[in-house]
Every structure is written in C-alpha cells, then in structure tokens.
Amino acid sequence: MLSPESAVKIGLEKNFGIQILRNNERIAQLNNTPGRAGLLPNLGVNSLANYASNNTEQKFFNGETRSGIGAGNLTTRMGLEMNWTAFDGFNMFVERDRLALMEKMSRAETTAQMQTFAAGILAAYYRLVELERSTENLRYAVTLDRDILDLVKNKKKIGTANGLEVLQSQTRLNSDSARLVLLENDISRSRMNFNILLNLDPNTPFTLDTRFQNANMPSLEELLLRTRQNHPDLLLTKLQKEQAALRLETVKSSFWPVVTLQAAYNVAFSRSEVGFLLSNRSNGPFVGLTLRYTIFDGQNRKNDQEIALVQMENAALRETDLLTI
C-alpha cells in the first residue's frame, strides 16, 4: 500500500535535485562565519632558509684584498605575522549580513523546490487514483454489458427481442471493452511513469490508497493570508529584495578608505664566511598601518550604485507581481 504521504517521502528522499539543494544549503551554512565575512584577522607563520656558496673577491679603498673560494652564506628567518582589515567602510558587516541572507535563501530555495516536487507527486498520484476508479467502473460496466447481451440473446430465443437489440447490446459491449483495454494501457504507462518520478524501478508494484478523508477547506481569505505569509516564492522574493539592498550597501562602503593593520614578530640569523660580518642575529616585533583610498575608478562605483538601485526596484516589482491576485 503506497499512501500519498509515503509517495512524497520516497520521492523527496530519492530526488537528486533535492539532494543537491540540501548540499547547497549546507555549503551556505558553512560559509556563514565571521571569518568569511572578514571580521577576524589572519594569523600565519613564515620561515626562510637559504644557503649559497660563491667564489668571492673583495677590494677595499685602502688597498686590502679579501677573497674566498666556495665561501658559504647562510640566511635563516622565522616570523609570526598577523593581517587584519580594521576598517573597510563597514563592508565586513554588510558581508556578514549577506552570508546570513544567503543561508536563508538557500533554505527557502530548498523548501520551494520540495513543495513544487511534492505537489507534482500528489497530482500524479491522484490522477492515477482517478484512472483506477474509472477502470473499476468500466469493468463493472463491461460485466453489465455482458449480462445484458446474454439476457437479450435469451429473450430473442423466446421471441421477446429482435436481432437489432442483440446487435445494439453487442456493440455497447465491444465499445466498453475497447475503452477498458485503452484505459488499462494508460494505467500501466502511468504506473511506470509514477515509479520513474519517484526514482524507483519502473516495474515496482504498488497499491494505491483510494480512500479519501473529508477535509475542512479554509476560507479564501485565510488561504490568501497563508500564501502571503508562507509561500516559498514570496519568501524568496522578499529575501532577494534584502539582497539587492545589501548590494547597495556594499557599493556605498567602497566610497570609504580601507585601513589594514599588520603585526609581526621575526627572528633572523645570517652567517657569511667572507664579508664585513661573520654573523648577524636579530629579533623583534613589527607593527604597520596601511590606508588605501580610491580617488577615481572610471565612474565604476557610481554606475554600480545605479545598478544596485535598479536591482532593488526589480525585486520590489517581483514582490508586487506575486502579491497581485
């Protein structure tokens, strides 16, 4: 027995498109972190080791000469570095909101696709139930046609019916029998297509639940209210409207300077067999501040701002279009 609920469950579990959307939803969730938004610094370790062997000859102004054959030169360095964008025109906060919005949009897209696919499964299921019921009724009609034909033939034998009545009964039986064969073929194809829709083997046998329970339908006003509050397409449109507003905030942040903070602690050592110094060792912290500001970029930021405004207008128009009933 395959109930409508179990058919929807099987279809959703086996549909590859739904699985991909769920994976995309997981990716959006993993991307929604403070580090991805740029709120946290980057910390790393770097190290360097070089060794060179050179034939060296040095002449000084006082006439002294110093030379070495295969003189070695060893340089090593290790440091701990940190880079952090201290200020970028508040874009990091906009990016944080954008990542959270992308997670919501991914979840809404999954929900919308699941509802659309579930509606298709239910529609196919009840079309199949309709065919099954029609077939049962037609089988009963064929049985009645056969009984009527036998009755008319018996009546003809005793002289209470003529050949025309027998011919009419036979024609009705042949017509209903032909319709029954076509309907049974339709059921067979529909069953195979329904199995394919559920991503099952086309020849998987199942029995339909043809019992219907009476349900109290809500009023039109209540249906419209539920649609405006919970319809996934409307939710997606509202999220797209928020996304367009965040694009505008991103463009506005580009008009501000960017301040980057660098900090490091380095340890260095070098040793040379020829030269002024035999060895050199140093260690200590380093702190730096970088300010970057774009004065002119070919009017790109201004154009991006106008594009963002048009995208906001389009999002508002899509929402109005969906709300218009």
PDB file of C-alpha atoms in Angstrom:
ATOM      1  CA  MET A   1       0.000   0.000   0.000  1.00  0.00           C
ATOM      2  CA  LEU A   2       1.521   3.276  -1.149  1.00  0.00           C
ATOM      3  CA  SER A   3      -0.117   6.213   0.597  1.00  0.00           C
ATOM      4  CA  PRO A   4       0.230   9.793  -0.709  1.00  0.00           C
ATOM      5  CA  GLU A   5       2.425  10.682   2.261  1.00  0.00           C
ATOM      6  CA  SER A   6       4.796   7.753   1.723  1.00  0.00           C
ATOM      7  CA  ALA A   7       4.988   8.534  -2.009  1.00  0.00           C
ATOM      8  CA  VAL A   8       6.049  12.109  -1.245  1.00  0.00           C
ATOM      9  CA  LYS A   9       8.588  10.878   1.313  1.00  0.00           C
ATOM     10  CA  ILE A  10      10.136   8.390  -1.118  1.00  0.00           C
ATOM     11  CA  GLY A  11      10.242  10.964  -3.911  1.00  0.00           C
ATOM     12  CA  LEU A  12      11.922  13.626  -1.767  1.00  0.00           C
ATOM     13  CA  GLU A  13      14.485  11.172  -0.400  1.00  0.00           C
ATOM     14  CA  LYS A  14      15.462   9.826  -3.829  1.00  0.00           C
ATOM     15  CA  ASN A  15      15.336  13.015  -5.895  1.00  0.00           C
ATOM     16  CA  PHE A  16      18.852  14.095  -6.870  1.00  0.00           C
ATOM     17  CA  GLY A  17      17.830  17.726  -7.371  1.00  0.00           C
ATOM     18  CA  ILE A  18      16.578  17.931  -3.776  1.00  0.00           C
ATOM     19  CA  GLN A  19      19.791  16.309  -2.521  1.00  0.00           C
ATOM     20  CA  ILE A  20      21.879  18.881  -4.420  1.00  0.00           C
ATOM     21  CA  LEU A  21      19.828  21.732  -2.943  1.00  0.00           C
ATOM     22  CA  ARG A  22      20.319  20.323   0.552  1.00  0.00           C
ATOM     23  CA  ASN A  23      24.062  20.161  -0.062  1.00  0.00           C
ATOM     24  CA  ASN A  24      23.990  23.778  -1.287  1.00  0.00           C
ATOM     25  CA  GLU A  25      22.116  24.680   1.882  1.00  0.00           C
ATOM     26  CA  ARG A  26      24.885  23.042   3.899  1.00  0.00           C
ATOM     27  CA  ILE A  27      27.520  24.970   1.930  1.00  0.00           C
ATOM     28  CA  ALA A  28      25.722  28.261   2.632  1.00  0.00           C
ATOM     29  CA  GLN A  29      25.598  27.365   6.327  1.00  0.00           C
ATOM     30  CA  LEU A  30      29.344  26.630   6.400  1.00  0.00           C
ATOM     31  CA  ASN A  31      30.090  29.915   4.614  1.00  0.00           C
ATOM     32  CA  ASN A  32      28.141  31.932   7.173  1.00  0.00           C
ATOM     33  CA  THR A  33      31.009  32.587   9.586  1.00  0.00           C
ATOM     34  CA  PRO A  34      32.658  35.770  10.972  1.00  0.00           C
ATOM     35  CA  GLY A  35      35.947  34.777   9.359  1.00  0.00           C
ATOM     36  CA  ARG A  36      34.389  34.502   5.900  1.00  0.00           C
ATOM     37  CA  ALA A  37      32.866  37.951   6.384  1.00  0.00           C
ATOM     38  CA  GLY A  38      36.311  39.423   7.124  1.00  0.00           C
ATOM     39  CA  LEU A  39      35.677  40.268  10.767  1.00  0.00           C
ATOM     40  CA  LEU A  40      38.615  38.220  12.059  1.00  0.00           C
ATOM     41  CA  PRO A  41      42.355  38.661  11.461  1.00  0.00           C
ATOM     42  CA  ASN A  42      44.594  36.266   9.528  1.00  0.00           C
ATOM     43  CA  LEU A  43      47.448  34.749  11.537  1.00  0.00           C
ATOM     44  CA  GLY A  44      50.279  32.804   9.965  1.00  0.00           C
ATOM     45  CA  VAL A  45      53.853  31.621  10.331  1.00  0.00           C
ATOM     46  CA  ASN A  46      56.530  32.100   7.677  1.00  0.00           C
ATOM     47  CA  SER A  47      60.055  30.755   7.578  1.00  0.00           C
ATOM     48  CA  LEU A  48      63.018  31.022   5.213  1.00  0.00           C
ATOM     49  CA  ALA A  49      66.349  29.203   4.896  1.00  0.00           C
ATOM     50  CA  ASN A  50      68.883  29.949   2.144  1.00  0.00           C
ATOM     51  CA  TYR A  51      72.425  28.728   1.636  1.00  0.00           C
ATOM     52  CA  ALA A  52      74.762  29.995  -1.083  1.00  0.00           C
ATOM     53  CA  SER A  53      78.353  29.023  -1.972  1.00  0.00           C
ATOM     54  CA  ASN A  54      80.247  31.645  -4.024  1.00  0.00           C
ATOM     55  CA  ASN A  55      83.756  32.444  -5.150  1.00  0.00           C
ATOM     56  CA  THR A  56      84.217  35.932  -3.708  1.00  0.00           C
ATOM     57  CA  GLU A  57      86.885  38.644  -4.169  1.00  0.00           C
ATOM     58  CA  GLN A  58      86.529  41.973  -2.366  1.00  0.00           C
ATOM     59  CA  LYS A  59      88.852  45.013  -2.828  1.00  0.00           C
ATOM     60  CA  PHE A  60      88.736  47.868  -0.339  1.00  0.00           C
ATOM     61  CA  PHE A  61      89.745  51.542  -0.773  1.00  0.00           C
ATOM     62  CA  ASN A  62      92.782  51.071   1.474  1.00  0.00           C
ATOM     63  CA  GLY A  63      94.196  48.501  -0.942  1.00  0.00           C
ATOM     64  CA  GLU A  64      93.321  45.471   1.156  1.00  0.00           C
ATOM     65  CA  THR A  65      92.006  42.469  -0.726  1.00  0.00           C
ATOM     66  CA  ARG A  66      89.836  39.692   0.699  1.00  0.00           C
ATOM     67  CA  SER A  67      88.885  36.589  -1.260  1.00  0.00           C
ATOM     68  CA  GLY A  68      87.315  33.220  -0.656  1.00  0.00           C
ATOM     69  CA  ILE A  69      86.813  30.079  -2.725  1.00  0.00           C
ATOM     70  CA  GLY A  70      83.454  28.420  -2.194  1.00  0.00           C
ATOM     71  CA  ALA A  71      82.571  30.837   0.631  1.00  0.00           C
ATOM     72  CA  GLY A  72      79.310  29.887   2.278  1.00  0.00           C
ATOM     73  CA  ASN A  73      76.480  32.276   3.109  1.00  0.00           C
ATOM     74  CA  LEU A  74      73.649  31.042   5.353  1.00  0.00           C
ATOM     75  CA  THR A  75      70.447  33.023   5.952  1.00  0.00           C
ATOM     76  CA  THR A  76      67.519  31.901   8.108  1.00  0.00           C
ATOM     77  CA  ARG A  77      64.378  33.743   9.154  1.00  0.00           C
ATOM     78  CA  MET A  78      61.185  32.809  11.007  1.00  0.00           C
ATOM     79  CA  GLY A  79      58.286  35.016  11.945  1.00  0.00           C
ATOM     80  CA  LEU A  80      54.714  35.183  13.189  1.00  0.00           C
ATOM     81  CA  GLU A  81      52.516  37.512  11.110  1.00  0.00           C
ATOM     82  CA  MET A  82      49.030  38.935  11.545  1.00  0.00           C
ATOM     83  CA  ASN A  83      46.994  40.884   8.982  1.00  0.00           C
ATOM     84  CA  TRP A  84      43.652  42.452   9.818  1.00  0.00           C
ATOM     85  CA  THR A  85      41.391  44.796   7.926  1.00  0.00           C
ATOM     86  CA  ALA A  86      40.495  47.196  10.706  1.00  0.00           C
ATOM     87  CA  PHE A  87      38.098  49.299   8.624  1.00  0.00           C
ATOM     88  CA  ASP A  88      36.674  48.835   5.112  1.00  0.00           C
ATOM     89  CA  GLY A  89      33.733  51.215   5.083  1.00  0.00           C
ATOM     90  CA  PHE A  90      31.587  48.799   7.148  1.00  0.00           C
ATOM     91  CA  ASN A  91      31.646  46.315   4.264  1.00  0.00           C
ATOM     92  CA  MET A  92      32.594  43.461   6.594  1.00  0.00           C
ATOM     93  CA  PHE A  93      29.316  43.915   8.470  1.00  0.00           C
ATOM     94  CA  VAL A  94      27.412  44.046   5.185  1.00  0.00           C
ATOM     95  CA  GLU A  95      29.183  40.839   4.143  1.00  0.00           C
ATOM     96  CA  ARG A  96      28.185  39.208   7.426  1.00  0.00           C
ATOM     97  CA  ASP A  97      24.536  40.071   6.770  1.00  0.00           C
ATOM     98  CA  ARG A  98      24.857  38.891   3.161  1.00  0.00           C
ATOM     99  CA  LEU A  99      26.185  35.475   4.210  1.00  0.00           C
ATOM    100  CA  ALA A 100      23.340  35.075   6.709  1.00  0.00           C
ATOM    101  CA  LEU A 101      20.903  36.062   3.967  1.00  0.00           C
ATOM    102  CA  MET A 102      22.436  33.540   1.548  1.00  0.00           C
ATOM    103  CA  GLU A 103      21.838  30.803   4.115  1.00  0.00           C
ATOM    104  CA  LYS A 104      18.182  31.831   4.424  1.00  0.00           C
ATOM    105  CA  MET A 105      17.801  31.993   0.637  1.00  0.00           C
ATOM    106  CA  SER A 106      19.319  28.542   0.202  1.00  0.00           C
ATOM    107  CA  ARG A 107      16.912  27.145   2.780  1.00  0.00           C
ATOM    108  CA  ALA A 108      13.976  28.885   1.073  1.00  0.00           C
ATOM    109  CA  GLU A 109      15.025  27.552  -2.354  1.00  0.00           C
ATOM    110  CA  THR A 110      15.146  24.017  -0.960  1.00  0.00           C
ATOM    111  CA  THR A 111      11.708  24.429   0.593  1.00  0.00           C
ATOM    112  CA  ALA A 112      10.240  25.841  -2.630  1.00  0.00           C
ATOM    113  CA  GLN A 113      11.657  23.019  -4.732  1.00  0.00           C
ATOM    114  CA  MET A 114      10.469  20.399  -2.251  1.00  0.00           C
ATOM    115  CA  GLN A 115       6.947  21.825  -2.238  1.00  0.00           C
ATOM    116  CA  THR A 116       6.833  22.005  -6.031  1.00  0.00           C
ATOM    117  CA  PHE A 117       8.081  18.438  -6.376  1.00  0.00           C
ATOM    118  CA  ALA A 118       5.700  17.171  -3.678  1.00  0.00           C
ATOM    119  CA  ALA A 119       2.783  18.882  -5.437  1.00  0.00           C
ATOM    120  CA  GLY A 120       3.764  17.118  -8.682  1.00  0.00           C
ATOM    121  CA  ILE A 121       3.878  13.750  -6.910  1.00  0.00           C
ATOM    122  CA  LEU A 122       0.457  14.292  -5.324  1.00  0.00           C
ATOM    123  CA  ALA A 123      -1.060  15.427  -8.631  1.00  0.00           C
ATOM    124  CA  ALA A 124       0.300  12.310 -10.387  1.00  0.00           C
ATOM    125  CA  TYR A 125      -0.860  10.123  -7.506  1.00  0.00           C
ATOM    126  CA  TYR A 126      -4.452  11.348  -7.612  1.00  0.00           C
ATOM    127  CA  ARG A 127      -4.542  11.197 -11.415  1.00  0.00           C
ATOM    128  CA  LEU A 128      -3.578   7.544 -11.044  1.00  0.00           C
ATOM    129  CA  VAL A 129      -6.298   7.062  -8.414  1.00  0.00           C
ATOM    130  CA  GLU A 130      -8.789   8.615 -10.833  1.00  0.00           C
ATOM    131  CA  LEU A 131      -7.716   6.189 -13.554  1.00  0.00           C
ATOM    132  CA  GLU A 132      -8.015   3.258 -11.146  1.00  0.00           C
ATOM    133  CA  ARG A 133     -11.542   4.250 -10.165  1.00  0.00           C
ATOM    134  CA  SER A 134     -12.553   4.825 -13.772  1.00  0.00           C
ATOM    135  CA  THR A 135     -11.188   1.388 -14.653  1.00  0.00           C
ATOM    136  CA  GLU A 136     -13.152  -0.244 -11.844  1.00  0.00           C
ATOM    137  CA  ASN A 137     -16.337   1.461 -13.016  1.00  0.00           C
ATOM    138  CA  LEU A 138     -15.679   0.452 -16.624  1.00  0.00           C
ATOM    139  CA  ARG A 139     -15.009  -3.158 -15.628  1.00  0.00           C
ATOM    140  CA  TYR A 140     -18.353  -3.188 -13.860  1.00  0.00           C
ATOM    141  CA  ALA A 141     -19.968  -1.657 -16.942  1.00  0.00           C
ATOM    142  CA  VAL A 142     -18.448  -4.354 -19.161  1.00  0.00           C
ATOM    143  CA  THR A 143     -19.803  -7.015 -16.804  1.00  0.00           C
ATOM    144  CA  LEU A 144     -23.258  -5.457 -17.027  1.00  0.00           C
ATOM    145  CA  ASP A 145     -22.966  -5.214 -20.830  1.00  0.00           C
ATOM    146  CA  ARG A 146     -22.137  -8.915 -20.991  1.00  0.00           C
ATOM    147  CA  ASP A 147     -25.066  -9.835 -18.740  1.00  0.00           C
ATOM    148  CA  ILE A 148     -27.418  -7.626 -20.776  1.00  0.00           C
ATOM    149  CA  LEU A 149     -26.181  -9.243 -24.001  1.00  0.00           C
ATOM    150  CA  ASP A 150     -26.865 -12.717 -22.580  1.00  0.00           C
ATOM    151  CA  LEU A 151     -30.289 -11.565 -21.436  1.00  0.00           C
ATOM    152  CA  VAL A 152     -31.149 -10.111 -24.857  1.00  0.00           C
ATOM    153  CA  LYS A 153     -29.990 -13.304 -26.593  1.00  0.00           C
ATOM    154  CA  ASN A 154     -32.203 -15.407 -24.316  1.00  0.00           C
ATOM    155  CA  LYS A 155     -35.107 -13.051 -24.958  1.00  0.00           C
ATOM    156  CA  LYS A 156     -34.558 -13.454 -28.686  1.00  0.00           C
ATOM    157  CA  LYS A 157     -34.706 -17.214 -28.323  1.00  0.00           C
ATOM    158  CA  ILE A 158     -38.122 -16.994 -26.756  1.00  0.00           C
ATOM    159  CA  GLY A 159     -39.231 -14.322 -29.228  1.00  0.00           C
ATOM    160  CA  THR A 160     -39.414 -11.250 -26.971  1.00  0.00           C
ATOM    161  CA  ALA A 161     -36.423  -9.476 -28.576  1.00  0.00           C
ATOM    162  CA  ASN A 162     -35.176  -8.976 -32.112  1.00  0.00           C
ATOM    163  CA  GLY A 163     -31.797  -9.044 -33.805  1.00  0.00           C
ATOM    164  CA  LEU A 164     -31.393  -5.256 -33.647  1.00  0.00           C
ATOM    165  CA  GLU A 165     -31.473  -5.314 -29.856  1.00  0.00           C
ATOM    166  CA  VAL A 166     -28.860  -8.075 -29.834  1.00  0.00           C
ATOM    167  CA  LEU A 167     -26.676  -6.035 -32.222  1.00  0.00           C
ATOM    168  CA  GLN A 168     -27.001  -2.924 -30.073  1.00  0.00           C
ATOM    169  CA  SER A 169     -26.052  -4.818 -26.917  1.00  0.00           C
ATOM    170  CA  GLN A 170     -23.067  -6.408 -28.680  1.00  0.00           C
ATOM    171  CA  THR A 171     -21.920  -3.007 -29.955  1.00  0.00           C
ATOM    172  CA  ARG A 172     -22.140  -1.493 -26.493  1.00  0.00           C
ATOM    173  CA  LEU A 173     -20.133  -4.397 -25.062  1.00  0.00           C
ATOM    174  CA  ASN A 174     -17.461  -4.064 -27.764  1.00  0.00           C
ATOM    175  CA  SER A 175     -17.187  -0.295 -27.252  1.00  0.00           C
ATOM    176  CA  ASP A 176     -16.824  -0.526 -23.464  1.00  0.00           C
ATOM    177  CA  SER A 177     -14.367  -3.422 -23.805  1.00  0.00           C
ATOM    178  CA  ALA A 178     -12.187  -1.378 -26.182  1.00  0.00           C
ATOM    179  CA  ARG A 179     -12.288   1.587 -23.812  1.00  0.00           C
ATOM    180  CA  LEU A 180     -11.330  -0.726 -20.958  1.00  0.00           C
ATOM    181  CA  VAL A 181      -8.277  -2.011 -22.866  1.00  0.00           C
ATOM    182  CA  LEU A 182      -7.129   1.546 -23.614  1.00  0.00           C
ATOM    183  CA  LEU A 183      -7.664   2.603 -20.014  1.00  0.00           C
ATOM    184  CA  GLU A 184      -5.712  -0.364 -18.680  1.00  0.00           C
ATOM    185  CA  ASN A 185      -2.845   0.547 -21.019  1.00  0.00           C
ATOM    186  CA  ASP A 186      -2.973   4.121 -19.709  1.00  0.00           C
ATOM    187  CA  ILE A 187      -2.805   2.819 -16.140  1.00  0.00           C
ATOM    188  CA  SER A 188       0.193   0.647 -16.981  1.00  0.00           C
ATOM    189  CA  ARG A 189       2.071   3.596 -18.527  1.00  0.00           C
ATOM    190  CA  SER A 190       1.056   5.913 -15.686  1.00  0.00           C
ATOM    191  CA  ARG A 191       2.310   3.423 -13.099  1.00  0.00           C
ATOM    192  CA  MET A 192       5.675   3.197 -14.849  1.00  0.00           C
ATOM    193  CA  ASN A 193       5.923   6.993 -15.112  1.00  0.00           C
ATOM    194  CA  PHE A 194       4.980   7.354 -11.446  1.00  0.00           C
ATOM    195  CA  ASN A 195       7.758   4.957 -10.417  1.00  0.00           C
ATOM    196  CA  ILE A 196      10.202   6.943 -12.558  1.00  0.00           C
ATOM    197  CA  LEU A 197       9.010  10.143 -10.877  1.00  0.00           C
ATOM    198  CA  LEU A 198       9.856   8.583  -7.501  1.00  0.00           C
ATOM    199  CA  ASN A 199      13.217   7.414  -8.900  1.00  0.00           C
ATOM    200  CA  LEU A 200      12.205   3.766  -8.460  1.00  0.00           C
ATOM    201  CA  ASP A 201      12.385   0.822 -10.823  1.00  0.00           C
ATOM    202  CA  PRO A 202       9.643   1.340 -13.464  1.00  0.00           C
ATOM    203  CA  ASN A 203       8.198  -2.124 -12.774  1.00  0.00           C
ATOM    204  CA  THR A 204       7.957  -1.702  -8.987  1.00  0.00           C
ATOM    205  CA  PRO A 205       4.481  -2.960  -7.932  1.00  0.00           C
ATOM    206  CA  PHE A 206       2.375  -0.887  -5.558  1.00  0.00           C
ATOM    207  CA  THR A 207      -1.212  -0.489  -4.427  1.00  0.00           C
ATOM    208  CA  LEU A 208      -2.871   2.902  -4.248  1.00  0.00           C
ATOM    209  CA  ASP A 209      -4.833   4.189  -1.295  1.00  0.00           C
ATOM    210  CA  THR A 210      -8.142   5.164  -2.901  1.00  0.00           C
ATOM    211  CA  ARG A 211      -9.841   6.151   0.352  1.00  0.00           C
ATOM    212  CA  PHE A 212     -10.349   9.885   0.773  1.00  0.00           C
ATOM    213  CA  GLN A 213     -10.976  11.654   4.044  1.00  0.00           C
ATOM    214  CA  ASN A 214     -13.166  14.697   4.088  1.00  0.00           C
ATOM    215  CA  ALA A 215     -11.160  17.801   4.916  1.00  0.00           C
ATOM    216  CA  ASN A 216     -12.447  21.167   6.034  1.00  0.00           C
ATOM    217  CA  MET A 217     -11.221  23.701   3.486  1.00  0.00           C
ATOM    218  CA  PRO A 218     -10.257  27.105   4.917  1.00  0.00           C
ATOM    219  CA  SER A 219     -11.853  30.247   3.590  1.00  0.00           C
ATOM    220  CA  LEU A 220     -10.429  32.174   0.649  1.00  0.00           C
ATOM    221  CA  GLU A 221      -9.282  34.990   2.934  1.00  0.00           C
ATOM    222  CA  GLU A 222      -7.418  32.532   5.158  1.00  0.00           C
ATOM    223  CA  LEU A 223      -5.798  30.872   2.139  1.00  0.00           C
ATOM    224  CA  LEU A 224      -4.614  34.241   0.834  1.00  0.00           C
ATOM    225  CA  LEU A 225      -3.209  35.155   4.243  1.00  0.00           C
ATOM    226  CA  ARG A 226      -1.310  31.856   4.498  1.00  0.00           C
ATOM    227  CA  THR A 227       0.013  32.318   0.985  1.00  0.00           C
ATOM    228  CA  ARG A 228       1.340  35.813   1.690  1.00  0.00           C
ATOM    229  CA  GLN A 229       2.993  34.617   4.908  1.00  0.00           C
ATOM    230  CA  ASN A 230       4.373  31.195   3.986  1.00  0.00           C
ATOM    231  CA  HIS A 231       4.575  30.812   0.200  1.00  0.00           C
ATOM    232  CA  PRO A 232       8.221  29.975  -0.621  1.00  0.00           C
ATOM    233  CA  ASP A 233       8.251  32.060  -3.804  1.00  0.00           C
ATOM    234  CA  LEU A 234       7.152  35.123  -1.847  1.00  0.00           C
ATOM    235  CA  LEU A 235       9.722  34.426   0.847  1.00  0.00           C
ATOM    236  CA  LEU A 236      12.414  34.121  -1.823  1.00  0.00           C
ATOM    237  CA  THR A 237      11.314  37.384  -3.400  1.00  0.00           C
ATOM    238  CA  LYS A 238      11.495  39.195  -0.062  1.00  0.00           C
ATOM    239  CA  LEU A 239      14.969  37.772   0.535  1.00  0.00           C
ATOM    240  CA  GLN A 240      16.027  38.870  -2.957  1.00  0.00           C
ATOM    241  CA  LYS A 241      14.795  42.347  -2.088  1.00  0.00           C
ATOM    242  CA  GLU A 242      17.003  42.323   1.017  1.00  0.00           C
ATOM    243  CA  GLN A 243      19.884  41.050  -1.103  1.00  0.00           C
ATOM    244  CA  ALA A 244      19.526  43.966  -3.500  1.00  0.00           C
ATOM    245  CA  ALA A 245      19.585  46.387  -0.551  1.00  0.00           C
ATOM    246  CA  LEU A 246      22.802  44.769   0.715  1.00  0.00           C
ATOM    247  CA  ARG A 247      24.378  45.196  -2.737  1.00  0.00           C
ATOM    248  CA  LEU A 248      23.694  48.910  -2.441  1.00  0.00           C
ATOM    249  CA  GLU A 249      25.344  48.984   0.998  1.00  0.00           C
ATOM    250  CA  THR A 250      28.363  47.185  -0.455  1.00  0.00           C
ATOM    251  CA  VAL A 251      28.707  49.843  -3.147  1.00  0.00           C
ATOM    252  CA  LYS A 252      28.410  52.615  -0.558  1.00  0.00           C
ATOM    253  CA  SER A 253      31.200  51.054   1.505  1.00  0.00           C
ATOM    254  CA  SER A 254      33.568  51.338  -1.474  1.00  0.00           C
ATOM    255  CA  PHE A 255      33.492  55.146  -1.106  1.00  0.00           C
ATOM    256  CA  TRP A 256      35.286  54.822   2.249  1.00  0.00           C
ATOM    257  CA  PRO A 257      39.031  54.255   2.782  1.00  0.00           C
ATOM    258  CA  VAL A 258      40.375  50.834   3.748  1.00  0.00           C
ATOM    259  CA  VAL A 259      42.623  50.588   6.811  1.00  0.00           C
ATOM    260  CA  THR A 260      44.738  47.464   7.243  1.00  0.00           C
ATOM    261  CA  LEU A 261      46.762  46.582  10.323  1.00  0.00           C
ATOM    262  CA  GLN A 262      49.885  44.413  10.117  1.00  0.00           C
ATOM    263  CA  ALA A 263      51.827  42.993  13.043  1.00  0.00           C
ATOM    264  CA  ALA A 264      54.683  40.508  13.137  1.00  0.00           C
ATOM    265  CA  TYR A 265      57.459  39.113  15.266  1.00  0.00           C
ATOM    266  CA  ASN A 266      60.539  37.976  13.314  1.00  0.00           C
ATOM    267  CA  VAL A 267      63.708  36.121  14.240  1.00  0.00           C
ATOM    268  CA  ALA A 268      66.564  36.269  11.685  1.00  0.00           C
ATOM    269  CA  PHE A 269      70.108  34.875  11.538  1.00  0.00           C
ATOM    270  CA  SER A 270      72.765  35.084   8.838  1.00  0.00           C
ATOM    271  CA  ARG A 271      76.347  33.829   8.665  1.00  0.00           C
ATOM    272  CA  SER A 272      78.914  34.620   5.986  1.00  0.00           C
ATOM    273  CA  GLU A 273      82.437  33.257   5.536  1.00  0.00           C
ATOM    274  CA  VAL A 274      83.518  36.357   3.555  1.00  0.00           C
ATOM    275  CA  GLY A 275      82.429  39.944   4.172  1.00  0.00           C
ATOM    276  CA  PHE A 276      82.260  42.588   6.861  1.00  0.00           C
ATOM    277  CA  LEU A 277      80.243  40.500   9.351  1.00  0.00           C
ATOM    278  CA  LEU A 278      80.789  36.925  10.326  1.00  0.00           C
ATOM    279  CA  SER A 279      77.226  36.567  11.605  1.00  0.00           C
ATOM    280  CA  ASN A 280      74.160  38.674  12.243  1.00  0.00           C
ATOM    281  CA  ARG A 281      71.253  37.864  14.560  1.00  0.00           C
ATOM    282  CA  SER A 282      68.083  39.937  15.008  1.00  0.00           C
ATOM    283  CA  ASN A 283      64.620  39.502  16.534  1.00  0.00           C
ATOM    284  CA  GLY A 284      61.780  41.789  17.449  1.00  0.00           C
ATOM    285  CA  PRO A 285      58.228  42.920  16.711  1.00  0.00           C
ATOM    286  CA  PHE A 286      56.895  44.851  13.756  1.00  0.00           C
ATOM    287  CA  VAL A 287      53.689  46.907  13.560  1.00  0.00           C
ATOM    288  CA  GLY A 288      52.360  48.648  10.468  1.00  0.00           C
ATOM    289  CA  LEU A 289      49.249  50.511   9.376  1.00  0.00           C
ATOM    290  CA  THR A 290      48.143  50.855   5.742  1.00  0.00           C
ATOM    291  CA  LEU A 291      45.482  53.236   4.456  1.00  0.00           C
ATOM    292  CA  ARG A 292      44.161  52.862   0.925  1.00  0.00           C
ATOM    293  CA  TYR A 293      41.609  55.072  -0.796  1.00  0.00           C
ATOM    294  CA  THR A 294      40.459  55.052  -4.410  1.00  0.00           C
ATOM    295  CA  ILE A 295      40.119  58.581  -5.759  1.00  0.00           C
ATOM    296  CA  PHE A 296      38.913  57.741  -9.260  1.00  0.00           C
ATOM    297  CA  ASP A 297      37.907  54.379 -10.756  1.00  0.00           C
ATOM    298  CA  GLY A 298      36.366  55.389 -14.082  1.00  0.00           C
ATOM    299  CA  GLN A 299      32.907  56.077 -12.578  1.00  0.00           C
ATOM    300  CA  ASN A 300      32.525  52.352 -11.816  1.00  0.00           C
ATOM    301  CA  ARG A 301      31.324  52.885  -8.252  1.00  0.00           C
ATOM    302  CA  LYS A 302      28.737  55.402  -9.380  1.00  0.00           C
ATOM    303  CA  ASN A 303      27.473  53.017 -12.056  1.00  0.00           C
ATOM    304  CA  ASP A 304      27.408  50.149  -9.544  1.00  0.00           C
ATOM    305  CA  GLN A 305      25.292  52.287  -7.243  1.00  0.00           C
ATOM    306  CA  GLU A 306      22.766  52.972 -10.011  1.00  0.00           C
ATOM    307  CA  ILE A 307      22.700  49.280 -10.924  1.00  0.00           C
ATOM    308  CA  ALA A 308      22.011  48.357  -7.294  1.00  0.00           C
ATOM    309  CA  LEU A 309      19.092  50.811  -7.209  1.00  0.00           C
ATOM    310  CA  VAL A 310      17.620  49.240 -10.362  1.00  0.00           C
ATOM    311  CA  GLN A 311      18.023  45.763  -8.844  1.00  0.00           C
ATOM    312  CA  MET A 312      16.139  46.927  -5.757  1.00  0.00           C
ATOM    313  CA  GLU A 313      13.363  48.228  -7.990  1.00  0.00           C
ATOM    314  CA  ASN A 314      13.183  44.912  -9.853  1.00  0.00           C
ATOM    315  CA  ALA A 315      12.963  42.995  -6.573  1.00  0.00           C
ATOM    316  CA  ALA A 316      10.110  45.228  -5.415  1.00  0.00           C
ATOM    317  CA  LEU A 317       8.304  44.739  -8.741  1.00  0.00           C
ATOM    318  CA  ARG A 318       8.629  40.932  -8.481  1.00  0.00           C
ATOM    319  CA  GLU A 319       7.162  41.023  -4.983  1.00  0.00           C
ATOM    320  CA  THR A 320       4.257  43.206  -6.131  1.00  0.00           C
ATOM    321  CA  ASP A 321       3.659  40.900  -9.099  1.00  0.00           C
ATOM    322  CA  LEU A 322       3.416  37.836  -6.858  1.00  0.00           C
ATOM    323  CA  LEU A 323       1.115  39.600  -4.414  1.00  0.00           C
ATOM    324  CA  THR A 324      -1.240  40.662  -7.193  1.00  0.00           C
ATOM    325  CA  ILE A 325      -4.067  38.143  -7.352  1.00  0.00           C
TER     326      ILE A 325
END
